[in-house]
PDB file of C-alpha atoms and ligand atoms in Angstrom:
ATOM      1  CA  MET A   1     -26.278   7.616  38.434  1.00 39.00           C
ATOM      2  CA  SER A   2     -29.305   9.963  38.480  1.00 44.00           C
ATOM      3  CA  ASP A   3     -32.635   8.986  40.055  1.00 46.00           C
ATOM      4  CA  ASP A   4     -34.151   8.709  36.576  1.00 48.00           C
ATOM      5  CA  ASP A   5     -31.874   5.899  35.521  1.00 54.00           C
ATOM      6  CA  ALA A   6     -31.643   4.362  38.984  1.00 62.00           C
ATOM      7  CA  GLY A   7     -32.857   0.970  37.720  1.00 77.00           C
ATOM      8  CA  ALA A   8     -31.299   1.248  34.244  1.00 87.00           C
ATOM      9  CA  VAL A   9     -30.128  -2.039  32.779  1.00 91.00           C
ATOM     10  CA  PRO A  10     -26.421  -1.937  31.793  1.00 91.00           C
ATOM     11  CA  PRO A  11     -25.944  -2.338  28.002  1.00 92.00           C
ATOM     12  CA  GLY A  12     -25.119  -5.871  26.916  1.00 91.00           C
ATOM     13  CA  THR A  13     -26.901  -7.505  29.870  1.00 95.00           C
ATOM     14  CA  ASP A  14     -28.086 -10.999  28.914  1.00 97.00           C
ATOM     15  CA  VAL A  15     -31.006 -11.810  31.203  1.00 98.00           C
ATOM     16  CA  GLU A  16     -31.174 -15.457  30.086  1.00 98.00           C
ATOM     17  CA  GLU A  17     -27.546 -15.951  31.034  1.00 98.00           C
ATOM     18  CA  LEU A  18     -28.321 -14.386  34.431  1.00 98.00           C
ATOM     19  CA  ARG A  19     -31.362 -16.656  34.809  1.00 98.00           C
ATOM     20  CA  ALA A  20     -29.207 -19.721  34.116  1.00 98.00           C
ATOM     21  CA  LEU A  21     -26.656 -18.617  36.707  1.00 98.00           C
ATOM     22  CA  ALA A  22     -29.369 -17.877  39.307  1.00 98.00           C
ATOM     23  CA  ARG A  23     -30.784 -21.380  38.698  1.00 98.00           C
ATOM     24  CA  SER A  24     -27.478 -23.144  39.032  1.00 98.00           C
ATOM     25  CA  LEU A  25     -26.531 -21.201  42.189  1.00 98.00           C
ATOM     26  CA  ALA A  26     -29.906 -21.785  43.876  1.00 98.00           C
ATOM     27  CA  ARG A  27     -29.802 -25.497  43.042  1.00 98.00           C
ATOM     28  CA  GLU A  28     -26.267 -25.912  44.338  1.00 98.00           C
ATOM     29  CA  ALA A  29     -27.064 -24.124  47.606  1.00 98.00           C
ATOM     30  CA  GLY A  30     -30.319 -26.103  47.813  1.00 98.00           C
ATOM     31  CA  ALA A  31     -28.383 -29.378  47.604  1.00 98.00           C
ATOM     32  CA  LEU A  32     -26.149 -28.206  50.457  1.00 97.00           C
ATOM     33  CA  VAL A  33     -29.176 -27.310  52.594  1.00 96.00           C
ATOM     34  CA  ARG A  34     -30.959 -30.595  51.778  1.00 96.00           C
ATOM     35  CA  GLU A  35     -28.018 -32.928  52.230  1.00 94.00           C
ATOM     36  CA  GLY A  36     -26.526 -31.129  55.214  1.00 88.00           C
ATOM     37  CA  ARG A  37     -29.670 -30.925  57.327  1.00 88.00           C
ATOM     38  CA  PRO A  38     -28.939 -32.532  60.700  1.00 84.00           C
ATOM     39  CA  ALA A  39     -31.602 -34.644  62.419  1.00 82.00           C
ATOM     40  CA  ARG A  40     -32.002 -31.859  64.939  1.00 86.00           C
ATOM     41  CA  VAL A  41     -31.399 -28.301  63.723  1.00 86.00           C
ATOM     42  CA  GLU A  42     -30.084 -25.858  66.317  1.00 85.00           C
ATOM     43  CA  VAL A  43     -30.609 -22.096  66.413  1.00 87.00           C
ATOM     44  CA  ALA A  44     -27.185 -20.445  65.974  1.00 87.00           C
ATOM     45  CA  ALA A  45     -28.387 -16.917  66.799  1.00 90.00           C
ATOM     46  CA  THR A  46     -31.454 -14.707  66.726  1.00 88.00           C
ATOM     47  CA  LYS A  47     -31.903 -11.485  64.747  1.00 83.00           C
ATOM     48  CA  SER A  48     -34.786  -8.985  64.901  1.00 83.00           C
ATOM     49  CA  SER A  49     -36.478 -10.720  67.846  1.00 85.00           C
ATOM     50  CA  ALA A  50     -36.148 -13.852  69.984  1.00 87.00           C
ATOM     51  CA  VAL A  51     -38.319 -15.769  67.485  1.00 84.00           C
ATOM     52  CA  ASP A  52     -36.309 -14.737  64.380  1.00 82.00           C
ATOM     53  CA  PRO A  53     -33.707 -17.521  64.093  1.00 85.00           C
ATOM     54  CA  VAL A  54     -30.494 -17.997  62.145  1.00 86.00           C
ATOM     55  CA  THR A  55     -29.087 -21.484  61.737  1.00 89.00           C
ATOM     56  CA  ALA A  56     -25.575 -22.576  60.803  1.00 91.00           C
ATOM     57  CA  MET A  57     -27.031 -23.663  57.450  1.00 93.00           C
ATOM     58  CA  ASP A  58     -28.362 -20.158  56.662  1.00 91.00           C
ATOM     59  CA  ARG A  59     -24.760 -18.993  56.956  1.00 94.00           C
ATOM     60  CA  ALA A  60     -23.235 -21.926  55.058  1.00 95.00           C
ATOM     61  CA  SER A  61     -25.714 -21.570  52.179  1.00 96.00           C
ATOM     62  CA  GLU A  62     -25.063 -17.846  51.883  1.00 96.00           C
ATOM     63  CA  GLU A  63     -21.308 -18.397  52.064  1.00 97.00           C
ATOM     64  CA  LEU A  64     -21.530 -20.841  49.155  1.00 98.00           C
ATOM     65  CA  LEU A  65     -23.562 -18.349  47.086  1.00 98.00           C
ATOM     66  CA  ARG A  66     -21.145 -15.507  47.855  1.00 98.00           C
ATOM     67  CA  THR A  67     -18.082 -17.603  46.990  1.00 97.00           C
ATOM     68  CA  ARG A  68     -19.569 -18.672  43.653  1.00 98.00           C
ATOM     69  CA  LEU A  69     -20.583 -15.105  42.779  1.00 98.00           C
ATOM     70  CA  ALA A  70     -17.169 -13.696  43.690  1.00 97.00           C
ATOM     71  CA  ALA A  71     -15.671 -16.128  41.161  1.00 98.00           C
ATOM     72  CA  GLU A  72     -18.293 -15.792  38.394  1.00 97.00           C
ATOM     73  CA  ARG A  73     -19.456 -12.164  38.721  1.00 98.00           C
ATOM     74  CA  PRO A  74     -16.687 -10.259  40.532  1.00 97.00           C
ATOM     75  CA  ASP A  75     -17.964  -6.830  39.395  1.00 97.00           C
ATOM     76  CA  ASP A  76     -21.496  -7.284  40.742  1.00 98.00           C
ATOM     77  CA  ALA A  77     -22.678  -6.176  44.187  1.00 98.00           C
ATOM     78  CA  ILE A  78     -24.242  -8.559  46.715  1.00 98.00           C
ATOM     79  CA  LEU A  79     -27.079  -8.009  49.177  1.00 97.00           C
ATOM     80  CA  GLY A  80     -27.643 -11.093  51.291  1.00 95.00           C
ATOM     81  CA  GLU A  81     -29.780 -11.807  54.333  1.00 90.00           C
ATOM     82  CA  GLU A  82     -26.942 -13.125  56.463  1.00 91.00           C
ATOM     83  CA  GLY A  83     -23.890 -11.051  55.587  1.00 87.00           C
ATOM     84  CA  ASP A  84     -22.410  -7.648  54.876  1.00 90.00           C
ATOM     85  CA  ASP A  85     -23.272  -5.858  51.650  1.00 94.00           C
ATOM     86  CA  VAL A  86     -20.605  -6.254  48.964  1.00 95.00           C
ATOM     87  CA  PRO A  87     -20.236  -3.200  46.710  1.00 96.00           C
ATOM     88  CA  GLY A  88     -19.890  -3.616  42.948  1.00 97.00           C
ATOM     89  CA  THR A  89     -19.067  -1.616  39.834  1.00 96.00           C
ATOM     90  CA  SER A  90     -21.349  -3.193  37.187  1.00 96.00           C
ATOM     91  CA  GLY A  91     -24.689  -1.671  38.279  1.00 96.00           C
ATOM     92  CA  LEU A  92     -26.038  -5.157  39.057  1.00 97.00           C
ATOM     93  CA  THR A  93     -26.738  -6.551  42.528  1.00 98.00           C
ATOM     94  CA  TRP A  94     -27.364 -10.168  43.509  1.00 98.00           C
ATOM     95  CA  VAL A  95     -30.052 -10.389  46.169  1.00 98.00           C
ATOM     96  CA  LEU A  96     -29.767 -13.594  48.206  1.00 98.00           C
ATOM     97  CA  ASP A  97     -31.924 -15.440  50.676  1.00 97.00           C
ATOM     98  CA  PRO A  98     -29.918 -18.545  51.616  1.00 97.00           C
ATOM     99  CA  ILE A  99     -32.952 -20.109  53.339  1.00 97.00           C
ATOM    100  CA  ASP A 100     -36.304 -18.398  53.012  1.00 97.00           C
ATOM    101  CA  GLY A 101     -38.543 -20.072  55.560  1.00 97.00           C
ATOM    102  CA  THR A 102     -35.899 -20.579  58.235  1.00 95.00           C
ATOM    103  CA  VAL A 103     -38.508 -21.432  60.884  1.00 95.00           C
ATOM    104  CA  ASN A 104     -39.816 -24.228  58.627  1.00 96.00           C
ATOM    105  CA  TYR A 105     -36.244 -25.465  58.126  1.00 96.00           C
ATOM    106  CA  LEU A 106     -35.729 -25.428  61.886  1.00 94.00           C
ATOM    107  CA  TYR A 107     -38.829 -27.526  62.542  1.00 94.00           C
ATOM    108  CA  GLY A 108     -38.672 -29.752  59.457  1.00 94.00           C
ATOM    109  CA  VAL A 109     -41.814 -28.282  57.881  1.00 96.00           C
ATOM    110  CA  SER A 110     -41.250 -28.678  54.152  1.00 96.00           C
ATOM    111  CA  SER A 111     -41.794 -25.147  52.794  1.00 97.00           C
ATOM    112  CA  TYR A 112     -38.362 -23.534  52.591  1.00 98.00           C
ATOM    113  CA  ALA A 113     -36.291 -22.366  49.655  1.00 98.00           C
ATOM    114  CA  VAL A 114     -33.096 -20.807  48.392  1.00 98.00           C
ATOM    115  CA  SER A 115     -33.841 -17.551  46.582  1.00 98.00           C
ATOM    116  CA  VAL A 116     -31.344 -15.932  44.199  1.00 98.00           C
ATOM    117  CA  ALA A 117     -32.083 -12.836  42.118  1.00 98.00           C
ATOM    118  CA  VAL A 118     -30.147 -10.196  40.241  1.00 98.00           C
ATOM    119  CA  VAL A 119     -31.381  -6.622  39.910  1.00 98.00           C
ATOM    120  CA  ALA A 120     -30.230  -3.438  38.191  1.00 97.00           C
ATOM    121  CA  GLY A 121     -30.090  -0.190  40.142  1.00 95.00           C
ATOM    122  CA  PRO A 122     -30.461   0.314  43.875  1.00 93.00           C
ATOM    123  CA  PRO A 123     -31.193  -2.864  45.851  1.00 91.00           C
ATOM    124  CA  ASP A 124     -34.621  -1.583  46.862  1.00 95.00           C
ATOM    125  CA  PRO A 125     -37.757  -3.330  45.530  1.00 96.00           C
ATOM    126  CA  GLU A 126     -39.474   0.018  44.907  1.00 96.00           C
ATOM    127  CA  ARG A 127     -36.633   1.260  42.683  1.00 95.00           C
ATOM    128  CA  TRP A 128     -34.781  -1.679  41.216  1.00 97.00           C
ATOM    129  CA  THR A 129     -35.302  -3.384  37.871  1.00 97.00           C
ATOM    130  CA  ALA A 130     -35.344  -7.111  38.608  1.00 98.00           C
ATOM    131  CA  LEU A 131     -33.585  -8.957  35.789  1.00 98.00           C
ATOM    132  CA  ALA A 132     -33.574 -12.644  36.654  1.00 98.00           C
ATOM    133  CA  GLY A 133     -34.260 -14.926  39.579  1.00 98.00           C
ATOM    134  CA  CYS A 134     -34.673 -18.441  40.849  1.00 98.00           C
ATOM    135  CA  VAL A 135     -36.526 -19.898  43.827  1.00 98.00           C
ATOM    136  CA  HIS A 136     -35.538 -23.496  44.595  1.00 98.00           C
ATOM    137  CA  SER A 137     -37.744 -25.383  47.029  1.00 98.00           C
ATOM    138  CA  VAL A 138     -35.242 -27.418  48.992  1.00 98.00           C
ATOM    139  CA  VAL A 139     -37.275 -30.429  50.104  1.00 97.00           C
ATOM    140  CA  ASP A 140     -39.087 -31.338  46.875  1.00 98.00           C
ATOM    141  CA  GLY A 141     -36.780 -29.689  44.314  1.00 98.00           C
ATOM    142  CA  ARG A 142     -39.439 -27.525  42.616  1.00 98.00           C
ATOM    143  CA  THR A 143     -37.507 -24.768  40.844  1.00 98.00           C
ATOM    144  CA  TRP A 144     -39.096 -21.583  39.593  1.00 98.00           C
ATOM    145  CA  THR A 145     -37.174 -19.136  37.412  1.00 98.00           C
ATOM    146  CA  ALA A 146     -37.881 -15.891  35.603  1.00 98.00           C
ATOM    147  CA  ALA A 147     -36.039 -13.513  33.306  1.00 98.00           C
ATOM    148  CA  ARG A 148     -37.214  -9.985  32.635  1.00 98.00           C
ATOM    149  CA  GLY A 149     -39.321 -10.096  29.461  1.00 97.00           C
ATOM    150  CA  GLY A 150     -38.540 -13.817  29.092  1.00 98.00           C
ATOM    151  CA  GLY A 151     -41.382 -15.252  31.157  1.00 98.00           C
ATOM    152  CA  ALA A 152     -41.586 -17.431  34.249  1.00 98.00           C
ATOM    153  CA  GLU A 153     -41.349 -21.194  34.383  1.00 98.00           C
ATOM    154  CA  ARG A 154     -41.270 -24.062  36.831  1.00 98.00           C
ATOM    155  CA  ASP A 155     -39.102 -26.967  35.775  1.00 93.00           C
ATOM    156  CA  GLY A 156     -39.629 -26.165  32.100  1.00 94.00           C
ATOM    157  CA  ARG A 157     -43.374 -25.396  32.275  1.00 97.00           C
ATOM    158  CA  ALA A 158     -44.409 -21.819  31.485  1.00 98.00           C
ATOM    159  CA  LEU A 159     -46.436 -20.216  34.278  1.00 98.00           C
ATOM    160  CA  ARG A 160     -49.574 -18.128  34.266  1.00 98.00           C
ATOM    161  CA  VAL A 161     -51.453 -16.654  37.223  1.00 98.00           C
ATOM    162  CA  SER A 162     -54.980 -17.792  38.080  1.00 97.00           C
ATOM    163  CA  ALA A 163     -58.102 -15.851  37.140  1.00 94.00           C
ATOM    164  CA  PRO A 164     -60.319 -15.908  40.237  1.00 96.00           C
ATOM    165  CA  PRO A 165     -63.791 -14.475  39.650  1.00 96.00           C
ATOM    166  CA  SER A 166     -63.742 -12.361  42.809  1.00 98.00           C
ATOM    167  CA  LEU A 167     -61.890 -11.644  46.019  1.00 98.00           C
ATOM    168  CA  ALA A 168     -64.518 -13.680  47.855  1.00 98.00           C
ATOM    169  CA  GLN A 169     -63.443 -16.765  45.889  1.00 98.00           C
ATOM    170  CA  SER A 170     -59.701 -16.173  46.183  1.00 98.00           C
ATOM    171  CA  LEU A 171     -57.194 -18.218  48.159  1.00 98.00           C
ATOM    172  CA  VAL A 172     -54.826 -15.719  49.764  1.00 98.00           C
ATOM    173  CA  GLY A 173     -51.308 -16.301  51.058  1.00 98.00           C
ATOM    174  CA  THR A 174     -49.790 -14.082  53.701  1.00 98.00           C
ATOM    175  CA  GLY A 175     -47.168 -14.074  56.431  1.00 98.00           C
ATOM    176  CA  PHE A 176     -46.322 -12.434  59.720  1.00 97.00           C
ATOM    177  CA  GLY A 177     -43.290 -10.578  60.997  1.00 94.00           C
ATOM    178  CA  TYR A 178     -41.126 -11.517  63.946  1.00 92.00           C
ATOM    179  CA  ALA A 179     -41.946  -8.538  66.225  1.00 92.00           C
ATOM    180  CA  ALA A 180     -44.880  -8.882  68.634  1.00 93.00           C
ATOM    181  CA  GLU A 181     -46.150  -5.366  67.957  1.00 92.00           C
ATOM    182  CA  ARG A 182     -46.193  -5.955  64.186  1.00 93.00           C
ATOM    183  CA  ARG A 183     -47.954  -9.287  64.633  1.00 95.00           C
ATOM    184  CA  ALA A 184     -50.665  -7.731  66.785  1.00 94.00           C
ATOM    185  CA  ARG A 185     -51.430  -5.265  63.988  1.00 95.00           C
ATOM    186  CA  GLN A 186     -51.203  -7.990  61.323  1.00 96.00           C
ATOM    187  CA  ALA A 187     -53.774 -10.009  63.276  1.00 97.00           C
ATOM    188  CA  GLU A 188     -56.160  -7.033  63.196  1.00 96.00           C
ATOM    189  CA  VAL A 189     -55.730  -6.686  59.431  1.00 97.00           C
ATOM    190  CA  LEU A 190     -56.197 -10.431  59.007  1.00 98.00           C
ATOM    191  CA  ALA A 191     -59.504 -10.182  60.881  1.00 98.00           C
ATOM    192  CA  GLU A 192     -60.684  -7.799  58.146  1.00 98.00           C
ATOM    193  CA  VAL A 193     -59.408  -9.950  55.280  1.00 98.00           C
ATOM    194  CA  LEU A 194     -60.376 -13.484  56.386  1.00 98.00           C
ATOM    195  CA  PRO A 195     -64.182 -13.064  56.260  1.00 98.00           C
ATOM    196  CA  ARG A 196     -63.920 -11.640  52.726  1.00 98.00           C
ATOM    197  CA  VAL A 197     -61.859 -14.348  50.977  1.00 98.00           C
ATOM    198  CA  ARG A 198     -62.105 -18.086  50.247  1.00 98.00           C
ATOM    199  CA  ASP A 199     -59.417 -18.817  52.818  1.00 98.00           C
ATOM    200  CA  ILE A 200     -55.944 -17.861  54.032  1.00 98.00           C
ATOM    201  CA  ARG A 201     -52.679 -19.831  53.804  1.00 98.00           C
ATOM    202  CA  ARG A 202     -49.615 -19.049  55.938  1.00 98.00           C
ATOM    203  CA  LEU A 203     -47.022 -21.392  54.462  1.00 98.00           C
ATOM    204  CA  GLY A 204     -43.932 -19.736  55.932  1.00 98.00           C
ATOM    205  CA  ALA A 205     -41.721 -18.807  52.966  1.00 98.00           C
ATOM    206  CA  ALA A 206     -42.582 -15.612  51.113  1.00 98.00           C
ATOM    207  CA  ALA A 207     -40.481 -16.529  48.064  1.00 98.00           C
ATOM    208  CA  ILE A 208     -42.464 -19.754  47.603  1.00 98.00           C
ATOM    209  CA  ASP A 209     -45.770 -17.931  48.236  1.00 98.00           C
ATOM    210  CA  LEU A 210     -44.987 -15.577  45.347  1.00 98.00           C
ATOM    211  CA  CYS A 211     -44.124 -18.501  43.066  1.00 98.00           C
ATOM    212  CA  LEU A 212     -47.409 -20.186  44.021  1.00 98.00           C
ATOM    213  CA  VAL A 213     -49.192 -17.017  42.897  1.00 98.00           C
ATOM    214  CA  ALA A 214     -47.268 -17.315  39.611  1.00 98.00           C
ATOM    215  CA  GLU A 215     -48.575 -20.822  38.993  1.00 98.00           C
ATOM    216  CA  GLY A 216     -52.109 -20.216  40.251  1.00 98.00           C
ATOM    217  CA  ALA A 217     -51.788 -22.345  43.399  1.00 98.00           C
ATOM    218  CA  LEU A 218     -52.522 -19.168  45.364  1.00 98.00           C
ATOM    219  CA  ASP A 219     -54.710 -16.470  43.847  1.00 98.00           C
ATOM    220  CA  LEU A 220     -53.285 -13.581  45.849  1.00 98.00           C
ATOM    221  CA  TYR A 221     -50.570 -12.757  48.365  1.00 98.00           C
ATOM    222  CA  TYR A 222     -49.954  -9.869  50.708  1.00 98.00           C
ATOM    223  CA  GLU A 223     -47.517  -9.234  53.514  1.00 98.00           C
ATOM    224  CA  ARG A 224     -46.151  -6.385  55.533  1.00 97.00           C
ATOM    225  CA  GLY A 225     -42.508  -6.401  56.586  1.00 95.00           C
ATOM    226  CA  ILE A 226     -40.889  -8.621  53.992  1.00 95.00           C
ATOM    227  CA  ASN A 227     -37.313  -7.828  53.045  1.00 96.00           C
ATOM    228  CA  ALA A 228     -35.684  -7.283  49.660  1.00 97.00           C
ATOM    229  CA  TRP A 229     -34.272 -10.839  49.631  1.00 97.00           C
ATOM    230  CA  ASP A 230     -37.721 -12.363  50.339  1.00 97.00           C
ATOM    231  CA  VAL A 231     -39.307 -10.692  47.313  1.00 98.00           C
ATOM    232  CA  ALA A 232     -36.533 -10.280  44.711  1.00 98.00           C
ATOM    233  CA  ALA A 233     -36.771 -13.608  42.857  1.00 98.00           C
ATOM    234  CA  GLY A 234     -40.359 -14.573  43.716  1.00 98.00           C
ATOM    235  CA  GLY A 235     -41.673 -11.115  42.811  1.00 98.00           C
ATOM    236  CA  LEU A 236     -40.138 -11.371  39.342  1.00 98.00           C
ATOM    237  CA  VAL A 237     -41.480 -14.909  38.889  1.00 98.00           C
ATOM    238  CA  ALA A 238     -44.973 -13.661  39.797  1.00 98.00           C
ATOM    239  CA  ALA A 239     -44.731 -10.576  37.564  1.00 98.00           C
ATOM    240  CA  GLU A 240     -43.442 -12.558  34.588  1.00 98.00           C
ATOM    241  CA  ALA A 241     -46.376 -14.955  35.040  1.00 98.00           C
ATOM    242  CA  GLY A 242     -48.743 -12.022  34.667  1.00 98.00           C
ATOM    243  CA  ALA A 243     -49.247 -10.952  38.281  1.00 98.00           C
ATOM    244  CA  TRP A 244     -49.499  -7.376  39.385  1.00 98.00           C
ATOM    245  CA  VAL A 245     -46.879  -6.868  42.112  1.00 98.00           C
ATOM    246  CA  GLY A 246     -47.040  -3.619  44.060  1.00 98.00           C
ATOM    247  CA  GLY A 247     -47.855  -1.846  47.270  1.00 98.00           C
ATOM    248  CA  LEU A 248     -50.674   0.313  48.628  1.00 98.00           C
ATOM    249  CA  ARG A 249     -51.658   3.872  47.663  1.00 97.00           C
ATOM    250  CA  GLY A 250     -49.721   3.840  44.396  1.00 96.00           C
ATOM    251  CA  ARG A 251     -46.454   2.665  45.899  1.00 96.00           C
ATOM    252  CA  GLY A 252     -44.315  -0.171  44.612  1.00 96.00           C
ATOM    253  CA  PRO A 253     -43.671  -3.362  46.587  1.00 97.00           C
ATOM    254  CA  SER A 254     -41.775  -2.606  49.785  1.00 96.00           C
ATOM    255  CA  SER A 255     -41.416  -3.687  53.369  1.00 95.00           C
ATOM    256  CA  THR A 256     -44.414  -1.463  54.134  1.00 96.00           C
ATOM    257  CA  MET A 257     -46.618  -3.722  52.022  1.00 97.00           C
ATOM    258  CA  THR A 258     -46.205  -6.135  49.141  1.00 98.00           C
ATOM    259  CA  VAL A 259     -49.262  -7.405  47.281  1.00 98.00           C
ATOM    260  CA  ALA A 260     -49.311  -9.803  44.312  1.00 98.00           C
ATOM    261  CA  GLY A 261     -51.976 -11.431  42.184  1.00 98.00           C
ATOM    262  CA  ALA A 262     -53.955 -11.399  38.997  1.00 95.00           C
ATOM    263  CA  VAL A 263     -55.630  -8.282  37.684  1.00 96.00           C
ATOM    264  CA  PRO A 264     -58.408  -7.282  38.264  1.00 97.00           C
ATOM    265  CA  VAL A 265     -59.055  -9.125  41.541  1.00 98.00           C
ATOM    266  CA  VAL A 266     -55.785  -7.963  43.102  1.00 98.00           C
ATOM    267  CA  ALA A 267     -57.227  -4.425  43.037  1.00 98.00           C
ATOM    268  CA  GLU A 268     -60.011  -5.580  45.392  1.00 98.00           C
ATOM    269  CA  LEU A 269     -57.406  -6.830  47.855  1.00 98.00           C
ATOM    270  CA  VAL A 270     -55.405  -3.608  47.584  1.00 98.00           C
ATOM    271  CA  ALA A 271     -58.572  -1.575  48.332  1.00 98.00           C
ATOM    272  CA  LEU A 272     -59.427  -3.791  51.306  1.00 98.00           C
ATOM    273  CA  LEU A 273     -55.907  -3.476  52.737  1.00 98.00           C
ATOM    274  CA  GLU A 274     -55.942   0.288  52.239  1.00 97.00           C
ATOM    275  CA  ASP A 275     -59.299   0.522  54.038  1.00 97.00           C
ATOM    276  CA  ALA A 276     -57.936  -1.660  56.839  1.00 97.00           C
ATOM    277  CA  GLY A 277     -54.940   0.663  57.210  1.00 96.00           C
ATOM    278  CA  ALA A 278     -52.616  -2.291  56.686  1.00 97.00           C
ATOM    279  CA  ASP A 279     -49.741   0.073  55.924  1.00 94.00           C
ATOM    280  CA  GLY A 280     -50.483   2.339  58.878  1.00 88.00           C
ATOM    281  CA  ARG A 281     -48.657   3.028  62.061  1.00 77.00           C
ATOM    282  CA  GLU A 282     -47.955  -0.080  64.087  1.00 74.00           C
ATOM    283  CA  GLY A 283     -48.682  -0.429  67.761  1.00 57.00           C
ATOM    284  CA  VAL A 284     -51.813   1.710  67.306  1.00 49.00           C
ATOM    285  CA  THR A 285     -55.182   0.059  67.002  1.00 48.00           C
ATOM    286  CA  ARG A 286     -57.308   1.641  64.275  1.00 44.00           C
ATOM    287  CA  SER A 287     -60.151   3.686  65.791  1.00 37.00           C
TER     288      SER A 287
HETATM  289  C1  IPD B   1     -39.544 -15.122  56.350  1.00 62.65           C
HETATM  290  C2  IPD B   1     -40.498 -15.941  55.509  1.00 62.65           C
HETATM  291  C3  IPD B   1     -41.908 -15.813  56.024  1.00 62.65           C
HETATM  292  C4  IPD B   1     -42.353 -14.379  56.082  1.00 62.65           C
HETATM  293  C5  IPD B   1     -41.389 -13.551  56.911  1.00 62.65           C
HETATM  294  C6  IPD B   1     -39.979 -13.686  56.361  1.00 62.65           C
HETATM  295  P1  IPD B   1     -37.007 -15.895  56.572  1.00 62.65           P
HETATM  296  O1  IPD B   1     -38.241 -15.170  55.813  1.00 62.65           O
HETATM  297  O2  IPD B   1     -40.452 -15.528  54.165  1.00 62.65           O
HETATM  298  O3  IPD B   1     -42.833 -16.488  55.182  1.00 62.65           O
HETATM  299  O4  IPD B   1     -43.643 -14.329  56.641  1.00 62.65           O
HETATM  300  O5  IPD B   1     -41.812 -12.212  56.834  1.00 62.65           O
HETATM  301  O6  IPD B   1     -39.100 -12.942  57.162  1.00 62.65           O
HETATM  302  O7  IPD B   1     -36.813 -15.148  57.855  1.00 62.65           O
HETATM  303  O8  IPD B   1     -37.413 -17.300  56.814  1.00 62.65           O
HETATM  304  O9  IPD B   1     -35.867 -15.757  55.620  1.00 62.65           O
END
């Protein structure tokens, strides 16, 4: 496959069928996470830092998703947060976050979700073509889906982004990484953003944040350091609801920076983040 057709959609792909499968998988895993939550959740392991937890349920939810996909879509690849990459032959990759918002799940704070998406091309948000996705909020059952060119909806209601008059009147979602050095830099950027917006929300699940942008419950969202599985489904939901989803300095959404929100106000946030050097070297305070 050449770079030009890296995100090419295989002929015969039915994005509505993929949306339906993403929805049913996310709901089934969501039921497992909801019904299987013990009174006291234990940390099974840590990942990128001591405050980046994995629970037994992250693994069980991903195992369920992988088992279902192996049966229903054996030719597709899988990229999941908690397991090894599975290669495929179809040109499609399922991008899975078995629990987005694991810290909320651990503490019993209600914002956590199962996120299931399918993309064409390389499993890299800057290069893929997202085809379909579902974000299922585990505690309250809200379910957002999108299909490429087919719009975004939540539980049957079509979604449209908000139209804030200015950045100054925008409610902005964001999040922080798990590494201390990254957080120190994110705090500096936040100090530039906070005085210039209506307010900030840090809800703790990037996939839900992006869906809230889609339905106008957040005007804008930005975050450095999110992974492919955090953005795959929610990014498509936001884009299909009319949001611009991208990065800084002409780049696409990536772990360096992902920004989402309604045009034209999102451009004000992008300019502010560029000026703040939000995509710059970490561990170095801007002079
Ligand atoms: C995290 C959440 C959080 C975001 C972090 C992500 P996880 O995902 O989406 O909101 O701020 O950057 O890593 O670890 O709970 O799957």
